[in-house]
Amino acid sequence: MRRAFPLIFAILAGCASDPPPEPAWVSEADPGLVALGGTTRVDIEVDWFAMVPPDDVALEGLAVVAKRECPGKVVTIRRDTEIPATRWKSCRGDAIEVALDECRGRQEAADGVAYVHVLYCPVNPWGEAYASNGLCRRLEKPFPHWQIFVFKGTLKSRAILGLGADKIDRSCLVHEFGHALGLVANPEHRFEDGGGHCTDTGCVMTKPKLAAVLANAAMAIATGEIPWDYCVKCCADLERARAMYGRR
Ligand SMILES: [Zn+2]
Ligand SMILES: [Zn+2]
């Protein structure tokens, strides 16, 4: 009987120290950007075609969320290369890859650095999804990193009354960076179409379904603003991922 006490204690201690494993969606957050440790810097390079430069308010908004959601890392947002406007004319379809090779800053991974490349284009060069403001994709070459496109000519056409293109630029850039972070993977507040968008119409990670368009159009007309930050649930998802990576 006496020998049972250490066994019971061990079971109880085990229960207390080992939380149940997290569901798979938590791992969709990018550890290079989100997790404490591993990387020490986040290097965000911004390039643009000359007719569509980034707005200051957009880069400032990105800096706010990147510094908050990539804690413990030095976050750098660099305006790097302006590509001549004439270059765009010969830049259709896969030809954009050639232009990207000319302006891409980093060709090799750097130790401890998570690299994100942002490119401002007039419109979607692949001719798909003309209506979209931006795109975020994961590239494996020349080394694994995120690439974000902002289709500034498209989003400029959405400016209405008090809502300027700079505010739409900010929301678009922060939205696409949210996909790089790993949002939105939590089924509790994710649209079930697999697009990684938040059901909260006040969150920048929502998608332009009718309810969000109506809610945010009214806000835009009244205040000249639209949501540009992640909601409480999205931030909590990233914090949960950070805690999980910290236990590994
Ligand atoms: Zn999206
Ligand atoms: Zn959200």
Short mmCIF file of C-alpha atoms and ligand atoms in Angstrom, two decimals:
data_model
loop_
_atom_site.label_atom_id
_atom_site.label_comp_id
_atom_site.label_asym_id
_atom_site.label_seq_id
_atom_site.Cartn_x
_atom_site.Cartn_y
_atom_site.Cartn_z
CA MET A 1 0.00 0.00 0.00
CA ARG A 2 2.79 2.39 0.95
CA ARG A 3 4.38 1.88 -2.45
CA ALA A 4 1.27 3.20 -4.13
CA PHE A 5 1.82 6.78 -2.90
CA PRO A 6 4.85 7.58 -5.09
CA LEU A 7 3.00 6.13 -8.08
CA ILE A 8 -0.10 8.25 -7.45
CA PHE A 9 2.07 11.30 -6.87
CA ALA A 10 3.90 10.68 -10.12
CA ILE A 11 0.62 10.40 -12.03
CA LEU A 12 -0.72 13.60 -10.47
CA ALA A 13 2.55 15.44 -11.04
CA GLY A 14 2.56 14.26 -14.64
CA CYS A 15 -0.96 15.55 -15.14
CA ALA A 16 -0.03 18.91 -13.69
CA SER A 17 3.14 19.44 -15.71
CA ASP A 18 2.09 18.08 -19.12
CA PRO A 19 -0.75 20.02 -20.70
CA PRO A 20 -2.70 18.15 -23.37
CA PRO A 21 -1.20 18.46 -26.84
CA GLU A 22 -2.40 21.43 -28.86
CA PRO A 23 -4.60 20.85 -31.92
CA ALA A 24 -2.83 20.85 -35.27
CA TRP A 25 -4.05 24.31 -36.29
CA VAL A 26 -1.90 25.96 -33.59
CA SER A 27 1.22 24.84 -35.51
CA GLU A 28 0.16 26.83 -38.57
CA ALA A 29 1.67 29.94 -36.96
CA ASP A 30 5.11 30.57 -38.44
CA PRO A 31 7.67 29.81 -35.71
CA GLY A 32 10.29 31.99 -37.42
CA LEU A 33 8.08 35.04 -36.99
CA VAL A 34 6.04 34.23 -33.89
CA ALA A 35 8.06 32.01 -31.55
CA LEU A 36 10.37 33.35 -28.90
CA GLY A 37 13.92 32.24 -29.64
CA GLY A 38 15.16 30.63 -32.85
CA THR A 39 15.25 33.82 -34.87
CA THR A 40 16.45 37.11 -33.43
CA ARG A 41 15.51 39.42 -36.31
CA VAL A 42 12.62 39.96 -38.69
CA ASP A 43 13.79 41.66 -41.87
CA ILE A 44 10.97 43.03 -44.02
CA GLU A 45 12.16 44.36 -47.37
CA VAL A 46 9.80 46.60 -49.34
CA ASP A 47 10.23 47.10 -53.11
CA TRP A 48 7.85 48.85 -55.48
CA PHE A 49 7.22 49.78 -59.05
CA ALA A 50 7.71 53.54 -59.34
CA MET A 51 4.05 54.37 -60.01
CA VAL A 52 2.83 52.59 -56.87
CA PRO A 53 5.06 53.46 -53.88
CA PRO A 54 4.05 52.26 -50.40
CA ASP A 55 2.35 54.76 -48.11
CA ASP A 56 4.04 55.77 -44.85
CA VAL A 57 0.88 55.01 -42.87
CA ALA A 58 0.89 51.45 -44.25
CA LEU A 59 4.50 50.77 -43.25
CA GLU A 60 3.91 52.36 -39.85
CA GLY A 61 0.91 50.10 -39.29
CA LEU A 62 2.91 47.06 -40.30
CA ALA A 63 5.66 48.07 -37.86
CA VAL A 64 3.14 48.27 -34.99
CA VAL A 65 1.77 44.76 -35.51
CA ALA A 66 5.11 43.16 -36.45
CA LYS A 67 6.84 44.46 -33.32
CA ARG A 68 3.96 43.27 -31.16
CA GLU A 69 3.49 39.82 -32.76
CA CYS A 70 7.20 39.06 -33.23
CA PRO A 71 8.28 39.79 -29.64
CA GLY A 72 11.88 39.50 -28.59
CA LYS A 73 13.13 40.14 -32.14
CA VAL A 74 14.55 43.20 -33.82
CA VAL A 75 12.03 44.10 -36.54
CA THR A 76 13.33 46.06 -39.52
CA ILE A 77 11.14 47.41 -42.32
CA ARG A 78 13.34 48.59 -45.20
CA ARG A 79 12.27 50.67 -48.19
CA ASP A 80 14.69 49.11 -50.61
CA THR A 81 14.29 49.22 -54.38
CA GLU A 82 12.20 51.41 -56.66
CA ILE A 83 11.71 49.60 -59.97
CA PRO A 84 11.31 51.83 -63.04
CA ALA A 85 7.68 52.16 -64.15
CA THR A 86 8.65 51.15 -67.67
CA ARG A 87 9.72 47.78 -66.30
CA TRP A 88 6.12 46.95 -65.49
CA LYS A 89 5.05 47.06 -69.15
CA SER A 90 7.17 44.05 -69.96
CA CYS A 91 6.18 42.37 -66.75
CA ARG A 92 3.28 40.03 -67.40
CA GLY A 93 2.61 36.55 -66.17
CA ASP A 94 5.69 34.60 -65.30
CA ALA A 95 7.86 37.47 -66.55
CA ILE A 96 7.35 39.07 -63.17
CA GLU A 97 9.63 36.40 -61.75
CA VAL A 98 12.44 37.89 -63.87
CA ALA A 99 11.75 41.35 -62.46
CA LEU A 100 11.68 39.91 -58.95
CA ASP A 101 15.08 38.35 -59.47
CA GLU A 102 16.40 41.81 -60.28
CA CYS A 103 15.05 43.49 -57.16
CA ARG A 104 15.06 40.70 -54.61
CA GLY A 105 17.43 41.76 -51.87
CA ARG A 106 18.37 38.57 -50.15
CA GLN A 107 19.56 35.63 -52.18
CA GLU A 108 20.69 33.60 -49.20
CA ALA A 109 19.21 32.89 -45.82
CA ALA A 110 20.90 34.61 -42.89
CA ASP A 111 21.27 32.88 -39.54
CA GLY A 112 18.59 33.88 -37.09
CA VAL A 113 16.74 36.11 -39.57
CA ALA A 114 13.16 35.66 -40.73
CA TYR A 115 12.92 37.43 -44.10
CA VAL A 116 9.73 38.82 -45.63
CA HIS A 117 9.70 40.38 -49.09
CA VAL A 118 6.99 42.91 -49.96
CA LEU A 119 6.41 44.06 -53.54
CA TYR A 120 4.00 46.81 -54.59
CA CYS A 121 2.56 46.17 -58.05
CA PRO A 122 -0.11 48.14 -59.96
CA VAL A 123 -2.36 45.08 -60.36
CA ASN A 124 -2.17 41.32 -60.06
CA PRO A 125 0.44 40.38 -62.70
CA TRP A 126 -0.86 36.83 -63.06
CA GLY A 127 -4.22 38.05 -64.27
CA GLU A 128 -6.03 36.10 -61.60
CA ALA A 129 -8.25 37.55 -58.92
CA TYR A 130 -8.24 41.07 -60.37
CA ALA A 131 -10.42 42.16 -57.48
CA SER A 132 -7.92 41.26 -54.77
CA ASN A 133 -5.84 43.90 -53.02
CA GLY A 134 -2.99 41.62 -52.15
CA LEU A 135 -1.48 38.18 -51.97
CA CYS A 136 0.78 36.33 -49.56
CA ARG A 137 2.70 33.23 -50.59
CA ARG A 138 5.41 31.04 -49.14
CA LEU A 139 8.47 30.57 -51.35
CA GLU A 140 11.08 27.85 -50.93
CA LYS A 141 13.65 29.38 -53.33
CA PRO A 142 16.23 30.78 -53.11
CA PHE A 143 15.47 29.99 -49.44
CA PRO A 144 12.24 29.64 -47.45
CA HIS A 145 10.56 33.00 -46.90
CA TRP A 146 7.27 34.85 -47.26
CA GLN A 147 6.46 37.12 -50.16
CA ILE A 148 3.67 39.67 -49.98
CA PHE A 149 2.21 41.49 -52.97
CA VAL A 150 0.15 44.67 -52.63
CA PHE A 151 -1.80 45.47 -55.80
CA LYS A 152 -1.91 49.17 -55.25
CA GLY A 153 -3.68 50.14 -58.47
CA THR A 154 -6.56 47.87 -57.49
CA LEU A 155 -6.86 49.13 -53.96
CA LYS A 156 -6.61 52.78 -55.07
CA SER A 157 -9.83 52.26 -57.01
CA ARG A 158 -11.54 51.40 -53.72
CA ALA A 159 -10.86 54.75 -52.05
CA ILE A 160 -14.16 56.46 -51.23
CA LEU A 161 -15.00 59.80 -49.63
CA GLY A 162 -12.93 60.07 -46.47
CA LEU A 163 -11.26 56.70 -46.86
CA GLY A 164 -7.93 57.25 -48.57
CA ALA A 165 -5.85 54.72 -50.48
CA ASP A 166 -3.21 54.94 -47.72
CA LYS A 167 -5.64 53.46 -45.16
CA ILE A 168 -6.61 50.65 -47.54
CA ASP A 169 -2.90 50.05 -48.20
CA ARG A 170 -2.33 49.68 -44.44
CA SER A 171 -5.20 47.22 -44.00
CA CYS A 172 -4.08 45.20 -47.01
CA LEU A 173 -0.45 45.02 -45.90
CA VAL A 174 -1.32 44.06 -42.31
CA HIS A 175 -3.85 41.49 -43.62
CA GLU A 176 -1.28 39.78 -45.84
CA PHE A 177 1.31 39.85 -43.06
CA GLY A 178 -1.32 38.15 -40.89
CA HIS A 179 -1.34 35.24 -43.35
CA ALA A 180 2.45 35.05 -43.05
CA LEU A 181 2.10 34.89 -39.25
CA GLY A 182 -0.32 31.98 -39.70
CA LEU A 183 -3.75 33.58 -39.36
CA VAL A 184 -6.51 32.45 -39.40
CA ALA A 185 -6.32 28.74 -38.58
CA ASN A 186 -8.55 28.45 -35.50
CA PRO A 187 -11.87 26.84 -36.57
CA GLU A 188 -13.66 28.72 -33.78
CA HIS A 189 -13.45 31.99 -35.74
CA ARG A 190 -12.35 30.98 -39.22
CA PHE A 191 -14.46 30.86 -42.34
CA GLU A 192 -14.67 27.26 -43.45
CA ASP A 193 -13.63 27.90 -47.06
CA GLY A 194 -9.95 27.33 -46.26
CA GLY A 195 -8.93 30.90 -47.06
CA GLY A 196 -7.64 31.72 -43.59
CA HIS A 197 -10.06 34.54 -42.82
CA CYS A 198 -11.65 35.66 -39.56
CA THR A 199 -15.39 35.73 -38.97
CA ASP A 200 -15.10 38.93 -36.89
CA THR A 201 -16.09 41.77 -39.24
CA GLY A 202 -14.07 44.18 -37.10
CA CYS A 203 -10.85 42.23 -37.66
CA VAL A 204 -8.45 43.05 -40.48
CA MET A 205 -8.26 39.31 -41.20
CA THR A 206 -11.91 39.12 -42.21
CA LYS A 207 -12.88 38.76 -45.85
CA PRO A 208 -15.12 41.03 -47.90
CA LYS A 209 -18.37 39.20 -47.41
CA LEU A 210 -21.44 41.41 -47.50
CA ALA A 211 -21.70 41.79 -43.72
CA ALA A 212 -18.11 43.03 -43.44
CA VAL A 213 -18.41 45.33 -46.46
CA LEU A 214 -21.55 46.96 -45.05
CA ALA A 215 -20.16 47.28 -41.52
CA ASN A 216 -16.84 48.68 -42.67
CA ALA A 217 -18.26 50.94 -45.39
CA ALA A 218 -20.34 52.72 -42.77
CA MET A 219 -17.25 53.09 -40.58
CA ALA A 220 -15.20 54.34 -43.53
CA ILE A 221 -17.72 57.02 -44.42
CA ALA A 222 -18.16 58.13 -40.81
CA THR A 223 -14.52 58.07 -39.70
CA GLY A 224 -12.27 57.62 -42.76
CA GLU A 225 -10.96 54.43 -41.18
CA ILE A 226 -11.37 50.70 -41.72
CA PRO A 227 -10.09 47.93 -39.42
CA TRP A 228 -6.32 47.46 -39.73
CA ASP A 229 -5.41 45.30 -36.73
CA TYR A 230 -6.02 41.73 -35.62
CA CYS A 231 -8.96 41.01 -33.31
CA VAL A 232 -8.58 39.71 -29.76
CA LYS A 233 -9.14 36.10 -30.88
CA CYS A 234 -6.52 36.30 -33.63
CA CYS A 235 -3.98 37.79 -31.20
CA ALA A 236 -4.84 35.05 -28.69
CA ASP A 237 -4.20 32.39 -31.35
CA LEU A 238 -0.71 33.78 -31.95
CA GLU A 239 -0.04 33.94 -28.21
CA ARG A 240 -1.17 30.31 -27.87
CA ALA A 241 1.23 29.28 -30.65
CA ARG A 242 4.04 31.24 -28.99
CA ALA A 243 3.40 29.41 -25.70
CA MET A 244 3.35 26.04 -27.49
CA TYR A 245 6.61 26.70 -29.33
CA GLY A 246 8.12 27.85 -26.04
CA ARG A 247 7.41 24.45 -24.45
CA ARG A 248 9.22 22.51 -27.18
ZN ZN B 1 -6.58 37.05 -47.01
ZN ZN B 2 -9.62 38.02 -36.16
#
